[in-house]
Amino acid sequence: GLRKKEVNVLCLGLDNSGKSTIINQLKPANTQAQEIVPTIGFSIEKFKSSSLSFTVFDMSGQSRYRSLWEHYYKESHAIIFVIDSSDKLRMVVTKEELDTFLNHEDIRGKRIPVLFFANKMDLQDAMSSVKVSQMLCLENIKDKPWHICASNAVRGEGLQEGLDWLQDQIA
Ligand code: GTP
C-alpha cells in the first residue's frame, strides 16, 4: 500500500506535565508501557495515524535536561508542547521556556505547527485551556499555526482532537 509520510515530532514541556503519558496513549495498545517514569534525557517513540508515521522525541522536562531541547529543533516537523494546567506556581517557568523556544534561531519565523495540550484537566484546580492560553500569551504567536486542547492524558481524553489538528497541518 501507500507509504505513510514520515514526520518528526518534538514533545516539550516542564517535568511532570504529562508528556510521556500523552505519547504512551498515542501508541498502539500492545506497545504501551504499563508504568510511566520520569524521562532521563529523552526517549524516542513511534506511532502511526491514518496518513502519517510519527517519530516522537519525548524530551525530559527536568531543568538539567532542558538544554537538550534545542538540538532537535532543526529536524522537527511539528511540536507538541505540554502544560500541567493545575501547576499555577510554575506557569511563569512554562512561559519562560516557551518564549525561549519561540525565539530560538531554528524556530523563529518558521511555519512549524505547535500543538499545546492543557493537560491534567481532570484535577480540581486545573485552569481552562482559555486561561492557560492567556497566561502564556499564545495569541502573540503570529509566525506559526498553533492550537490548544484541554486533555486528560491518564484517560486519553482530548488527545485525538489535538492529533487530528496536527495531522491536518502537516498533510
Ligand atoms: P518528565 O519525563 O519528568 O519530563 O515528565 P512528563 O512530562 O513526561 O510527565 P509524565 O508523563 O511522566 O507524568 C507525570 C505524572 O503526571 C504521572 O504521575 C502521570 O500519571 C501524571 N499525569 C499525566 N497526565 C495526567 C492527567 O491528565 N491527569 C492527571 N491527574 N495526572 C496526569
mmCIF file of C-alpha atoms and ligand atoms in Angstrom:
data_model
loop_
_atom_site.group_PDB
_atom_site.id
_atom_site.type_symbol
_atom_site.label_atom_id
_atom_site.label_comp_id
_atom_site.label_asym_id
_atom_site.label_seq_id
_atom_site.Cartn_x
_atom_site.Cartn_y
_atom_site.Cartn_z
ATOM 1 C CA GLY A 1 0.000 0.000 0.000
ATOM 2 C CA LEU A 2 0.900 3.665 0.148
ATOM 3 C CA ARG A 3 3.751 4.524 2.452
ATOM 4 C CA LYS A 4 2.785 6.939 5.166
ATOM 5 C CA LYS A 5 4.595 10.273 5.268
ATOM 6 C CA GLU A 6 7.274 10.253 7.999
ATOM 7 C CA VAL A 7 7.192 13.152 10.444
ATOM 8 C CA ASN A 8 9.419 14.042 13.383
ATOM 9 C CA VAL A 9 7.587 15.494 16.359
ATOM 10 C CA LEU A 10 9.316 17.080 19.332
ATOM 11 C CA CYS A 11 7.455 16.852 22.624
ATOM 12 C CA LEU A 12 8.355 19.669 25.048
ATOM 13 C CA GLY A 13 7.123 20.943 28.405
ATOM 14 C CA LEU A 14 8.158 21.066 32.043
ATOM 15 C CA ASP A 15 8.841 17.904 34.023
ATOM 16 C CA ASN A 16 5.686 16.247 35.358
ATOM 17 C CA SER A 17 3.431 17.970 32.773
ATOM 18 C CA GLY A 18 2.432 14.605 31.259
ATOM 19 C CA LYS A 19 4.488 14.337 28.037
ATOM 20 C CA SER A 20 5.354 10.649 28.351
ATOM 21 C CA THR A 21 1.800 9.800 29.426
ATOM 22 C CA ILE A 22 0.404 11.529 26.329
ATOM 23 C CA ILE A 23 2.865 9.865 23.944
ATOM 24 C CA ASN A 24 2.216 6.493 25.557
ATOM 25 C CA GLN A 25 -1.543 6.904 24.951
ATOM 26 C CA LEU A 26 -0.936 7.641 21.274
ATOM 27 C CA LYS A 27 0.950 4.376 20.762
ATOM 28 C CA PRO A 28 -0.828 1.145 19.793
ATOM 29 C CA ALA A 29 -2.314 -0.603 22.843
ATOM 30 C CA ASN A 30 0.038 -3.602 22.594
ATOM 31 C CA THR A 31 3.152 -1.402 22.746
ATOM 32 C CA GLN A 32 2.027 0.876 25.579
ATOM 33 C CA ALA A 33 4.099 0.976 28.742
ATOM 34 C CA GLN A 34 2.297 -0.084 31.914
ATOM 35 C CA GLU A 35 4.142 2.384 34.044
ATOM 36 C CA ILE A 36 5.444 5.850 33.172
ATOM 37 C CA VAL A 37 8.579 7.027 34.923
ATOM 38 C CA PRO A 38 10.319 10.432 34.666
ATOM 39 C CA THR A 39 12.250 10.653 31.395
ATOM 40 C CA ILE A 40 16.034 10.828 31.617
ATOM 41 C CA GLY A 41 17.440 12.850 28.732
ATOM 42 C CA PHE A 42 14.940 11.845 26.056
ATOM 43 C CA SER A 43 13.103 8.862 24.656
ATOM 44 C CA ILE A 44 12.191 8.035 21.054
ATOM 45 C CA GLU A 45 8.704 6.663 20.383
ATOM 46 C CA LYS A 46 6.883 5.749 17.191
ATOM 47 C CA PHE A 47 3.215 5.582 16.268
ATOM 48 C CA LYS A 48 1.024 5.991 13.188
ATOM 49 C CA SER A 49 -2.127 7.949 12.415
ATOM 50 C CA SER A 50 -4.330 7.367 9.371
ATOM 51 C CA SER A 51 -1.952 9.149 6.985
ATOM 52 C CA LEU A 52 1.271 9.781 8.920
ATOM 53 C CA SER A 53 4.057 7.837 10.558
ATOM 54 C CA PHE A 54 5.283 9.733 13.624
ATOM 55 C CA THR A 55 8.675 9.598 15.302
ATOM 56 C CA VAL A 56 8.374 11.451 18.593
ATOM 57 C CA PHE A 57 11.302 12.769 20.604
ATOM 58 C CA ASP A 58 9.904 12.806 24.131
ATOM 59 C CA MET A 59 12.256 15.196 25.899
ATOM 60 C CA SER A 60 12.809 15.230 29.630
ATOM 61 C CA GLY A 61 11.338 18.377 31.180
ATOM 62 C CA GLN A 62 13.683 18.411 34.147
ATOM 63 C CA SER A 63 15.641 21.664 34.249
ATOM 64 C CA ARG A 64 19.015 19.925 33.963
ATOM 65 C CA TYR A 65 17.958 18.347 30.633
ATOM 66 C CA ARG A 66 16.101 21.303 29.063
ATOM 67 C CA SER A 67 19.294 22.420 27.292
ATOM 68 C CA LEU A 68 18.953 19.275 25.143
ATOM 69 C CA TRP A 69 15.731 20.518 23.552
ATOM 70 C CA GLU A 70 17.312 22.935 21.085
ATOM 71 C CA HIS A 71 19.453 20.254 19.430
ATOM 72 C CA TYR A 72 16.285 18.707 17.959
ATOM 73 C CA TYR A 73 14.561 21.880 16.692
ATOM 74 C CA LYS A 74 16.035 21.741 13.170
ATOM 75 C CA GLU A 75 14.843 18.222 12.356
ATOM 76 C CA SER A 76 11.337 18.667 13.774
ATOM 77 C CA HIS A 77 8.262 18.994 11.556
ATOM 78 C CA ALA A 78 5.892 19.689 14.442
ATOM 79 C CA ILE A 79 5.943 20.446 18.162
ATOM 80 C CA ILE A 80 3.747 19.129 20.953
ATOM 81 C CA PHE A 81 4.046 21.412 23.989
ATOM 82 C CA VAL A 82 2.506 20.032 27.180
ATOM 83 C CA ILE A 83 1.378 22.139 30.136
ATOM 84 C CA ASP A 84 0.193 20.971 33.558
ATOM 85 C CA SER A 85 -2.963 23.154 33.800
ATOM 86 C CA SER A 86 -3.050 22.722 37.571
ATOM 87 C CA ASP A 87 0.517 23.921 38.156
ATOM 88 C CA LYS A 88 -0.159 27.648 38.655
ATOM 89 C CA LEU A 89 3.103 28.145 40.542
ATOM 90 C CA ARG A 90 5.230 27.094 37.585
ATOM 91 C CA MET A 91 3.185 28.747 34.807
ATOM 92 C CA VAL A 92 5.796 31.539 34.778
ATOM 93 C CA VAL A 93 8.569 28.989 34.228
ATOM 94 C CA THR A 94 6.495 27.376 31.464
ATOM 95 C CA LYS A 95 6.128 30.782 29.786
ATOM 96 C CA GLU A 96 9.882 31.399 30.054
ATOM 97 C CA GLU A 97 10.682 28.047 28.453
ATOM 98 C CA LEU A 98 8.049 28.601 25.758
ATOM 99 C CA ASP A 99 9.363 32.082 24.941
ATOM 100 C CA THR A 100 12.951 30.809 24.792
ATOM 101 C CA PHE A 101 11.771 28.112 22.388
ATOM 102 C CA LEU A 102 9.749 30.530 20.201
ATOM 103 C CA ASN A 103 12.676 32.962 19.957
ATOM 104 C CA HIS A 104 15.284 30.332 19.097
ATOM 105 C CA GLU A 105 17.006 30.919 15.750
ATOM 106 C CA ASP A 106 15.953 27.487 14.466
ATOM 107 C CA ILE A 107 12.269 28.108 15.355
ATOM 108 C CA ARG A 108 11.543 31.824 14.980
ATOM 109 C CA GLY A 109 9.783 32.684 11.705
ATOM 110 C CA LYS A 110 9.307 29.026 10.758
ATOM 111 C CA ARG A 111 5.787 27.798 9.943
ATOM 112 C CA ILE A 112 6.148 24.745 12.132
ATOM 113 C CA PRO A 113 2.828 23.777 13.784
ATOM 114 C CA VAL A 114 2.703 23.837 17.584
ATOM 115 C CA LEU A 115 0.070 21.782 19.384
ATOM 116 C CA PHE A 116 -0.449 22.716 23.038
ATOM 117 C CA PHE A 117 -2.045 20.307 25.478
ATOM 118 C CA ALA A 118 -3.508 21.997 28.569
ATOM 119 C CA ASN A 119 -3.131 18.698 30.376
ATOM 120 C CA LYS A 120 -4.456 17.378 33.715
ATOM 121 C CA MET A 121 -7.847 18.992 33.074
ATOM 122 C CA ASP A 122 -9.322 16.416 35.486
ATOM 123 C CA LEU A 123 -7.637 17.978 38.507
ATOM 124 C CA GLN A 124 -9.734 20.153 40.812
ATOM 125 C CA ASP A 125 -7.669 23.312 40.416
ATOM 126 C CA ALA A 126 -6.883 22.943 36.706
ATOM 127 C CA MET A 127 -7.184 26.146 34.685
ATOM 128 C CA SER A 128 -9.244 26.121 31.478
ATOM 129 C CA SER A 129 -7.407 25.958 28.159
ATOM 130 C CA VAL A 130 -8.514 29.564 27.531
ATOM 131 C CA LYS A 131 -6.932 30.666 30.816
ATOM 132 C CA VAL A 132 -3.722 28.726 30.090
ATOM 133 C CA SER A 133 -3.608 30.268 26.638
ATOM 134 C CA GLN A 134 -3.976 33.760 28.163
ATOM 135 C CA MET A 135 -1.259 33.158 30.760
ATOM 136 C CA LEU A 136 1.155 32.007 28.068
ATOM 137 C CA CYS A 137 0.107 34.839 25.668
ATOM 138 C CA LEU A 138 -0.419 32.349 22.858
ATOM 139 C CA GLU A 139 -2.342 34.923 20.784
ATOM 140 C CA ASN A 140 1.027 36.649 20.264
ATOM 141 C CA ILE A 141 2.245 33.708 18.171
ATOM 142 C CA LYS A 142 1.823 35.006 14.624
ATOM 143 C CA ASP A 143 4.565 33.189 12.716
ATOM 144 C CA LYS A 144 3.276 29.630 13.051
ATOM 145 C CA PRO A 145 -0.019 27.752 13.272
ATOM 146 C CA TRP A 146 -0.904 26.717 16.826
ATOM 147 C CA HIS A 147 -3.769 25.051 18.613
ATOM 148 C CA ILE A 148 -4.568 24.302 22.250
ATOM 149 C CA CYS A 149 -6.593 21.348 23.566
ATOM 150 C CA ALA A 150 -7.548 20.515 27.110
ATOM 151 C CA SER A 151 -6.528 16.933 27.875
ATOM 152 C CA ASN A 152 -6.564 14.214 30.456
ATOM 153 C CA ALA A 153 -3.653 12.022 29.430
ATOM 154 C CA VAL A 154 -4.371 9.360 32.026
ATOM 155 C CA ARG A 155 -7.757 8.666 30.435
ATOM 156 C CA GLY A 156 -6.674 9.637 26.930
ATOM 157 C CA GLU A 157 -9.239 12.436 26.655
ATOM 158 C CA GLY A 158 -8.633 15.348 24.276
ATOM 159 C CA LEU A 159 -5.630 13.716 22.629
ATOM 160 C CA GLN A 160 -7.280 12.644 19.377
ATOM 161 C CA GLU A 161 -8.689 16.140 18.752
ATOM 162 C CA GLY A 162 -5.158 17.507 19.041
ATOM 163 C CA LEU A 163 -3.632 14.843 16.846
ATOM 164 C CA ASP A 164 -6.307 15.421 14.166
ATOM 165 C CA TRP A 165 -5.405 19.114 14.102
ATOM 166 C CA LEU A 166 -1.692 18.301 13.845
ATOM 167 C CA GLN A 167 -2.301 15.843 11.038
ATOM 168 C CA ASP A 168 -4.279 18.455 9.078
ATOM 169 C CA GLN A 169 -1.423 20.935 9.474
ATOM 170 C CA ILE A 170 1.184 18.514 8.160
ATOM 171 C CA ALA A 171 -0.768 16.701 5.447
HETATM 172 P P1 GTP B 1 9.320 14.254 32.634
HETATM 173 O O1 GTP B 1 9.654 12.956 31.987
HETATM 174 O O2 GTP B 1 9.875 14.396 34.012
HETATM 175 O O3 GTP B 1 9.634 15.451 31.779
HETATM 176 O O4 GTP B 1 7.688 14.262 32.869
HETATM 177 P P2 GTP B 1 6.499 14.111 31.815
HETATM 178 O O5 GTP B 1 6.089 15.438 31.309
HETATM 179 O O6 GTP B 1 6.830 13.088 30.787
HETATM 180 O O7 GTP B 1 5.306 13.612 32.758
HETATM 181 P P3 GTP B 1 4.748 12.115 32.918
HETATM 182 O O8 GTP B 1 4.064 11.679 31.690
HETATM 183 O O9 GTP B 1 5.842 11.284 33.469
HETATM 184 O O10 GTP B 1 3.613 12.364 34.011
HETATM 185 C C1 GTP B 1 3.902 12.886 35.309
HETATM 186 C C2 GTP B 1 2.808 12.472 36.280
HETATM 187 O O11 GTP B 1 1.574 13.140 35.947
HETATM 188 C C3 GTP B 1 2.489 10.982 36.263
HETATM 189 O O12 GTP B 1 2.245 10.563 37.588
HETATM 190 C C4 GTP B 1 1.233 10.897 35.419
HETATM 191 O O13 GTP B 1 0.412 9.791 35.757
HETATM 192 C C5 GTP B 1 0.533 12.197 35.799
HETATM 193 N N1 GTP B 1 -0.372 12.681 34.737
HETATM 194 C C6 GTP B 1 -0.102 12.811 33.416
HETATM 195 N N2 GTP B 1 -1.167 13.296 32.763
HETATM 196 C C7 GTP B 1 -2.144 13.475 33.676
HETATM 197 C C8 GTP B 1 -3.505 13.961 33.612
HETATM 198 O O14 GTP B 1 -4.034 14.350 32.557
HETATM 199 N N3 GTP B 1 -4.196 13.995 34.783
HETATM 200 C C9 GTP B 1 -3.649 13.606 35.968
HETATM 201 N N4 GTP B 1 -4.428 13.677 37.061
HETATM 202 N N5 GTP B 1 -2.388 13.148 36.073
HETATM 203 C C10 GTP B 1 -1.641 13.085 34.943
#
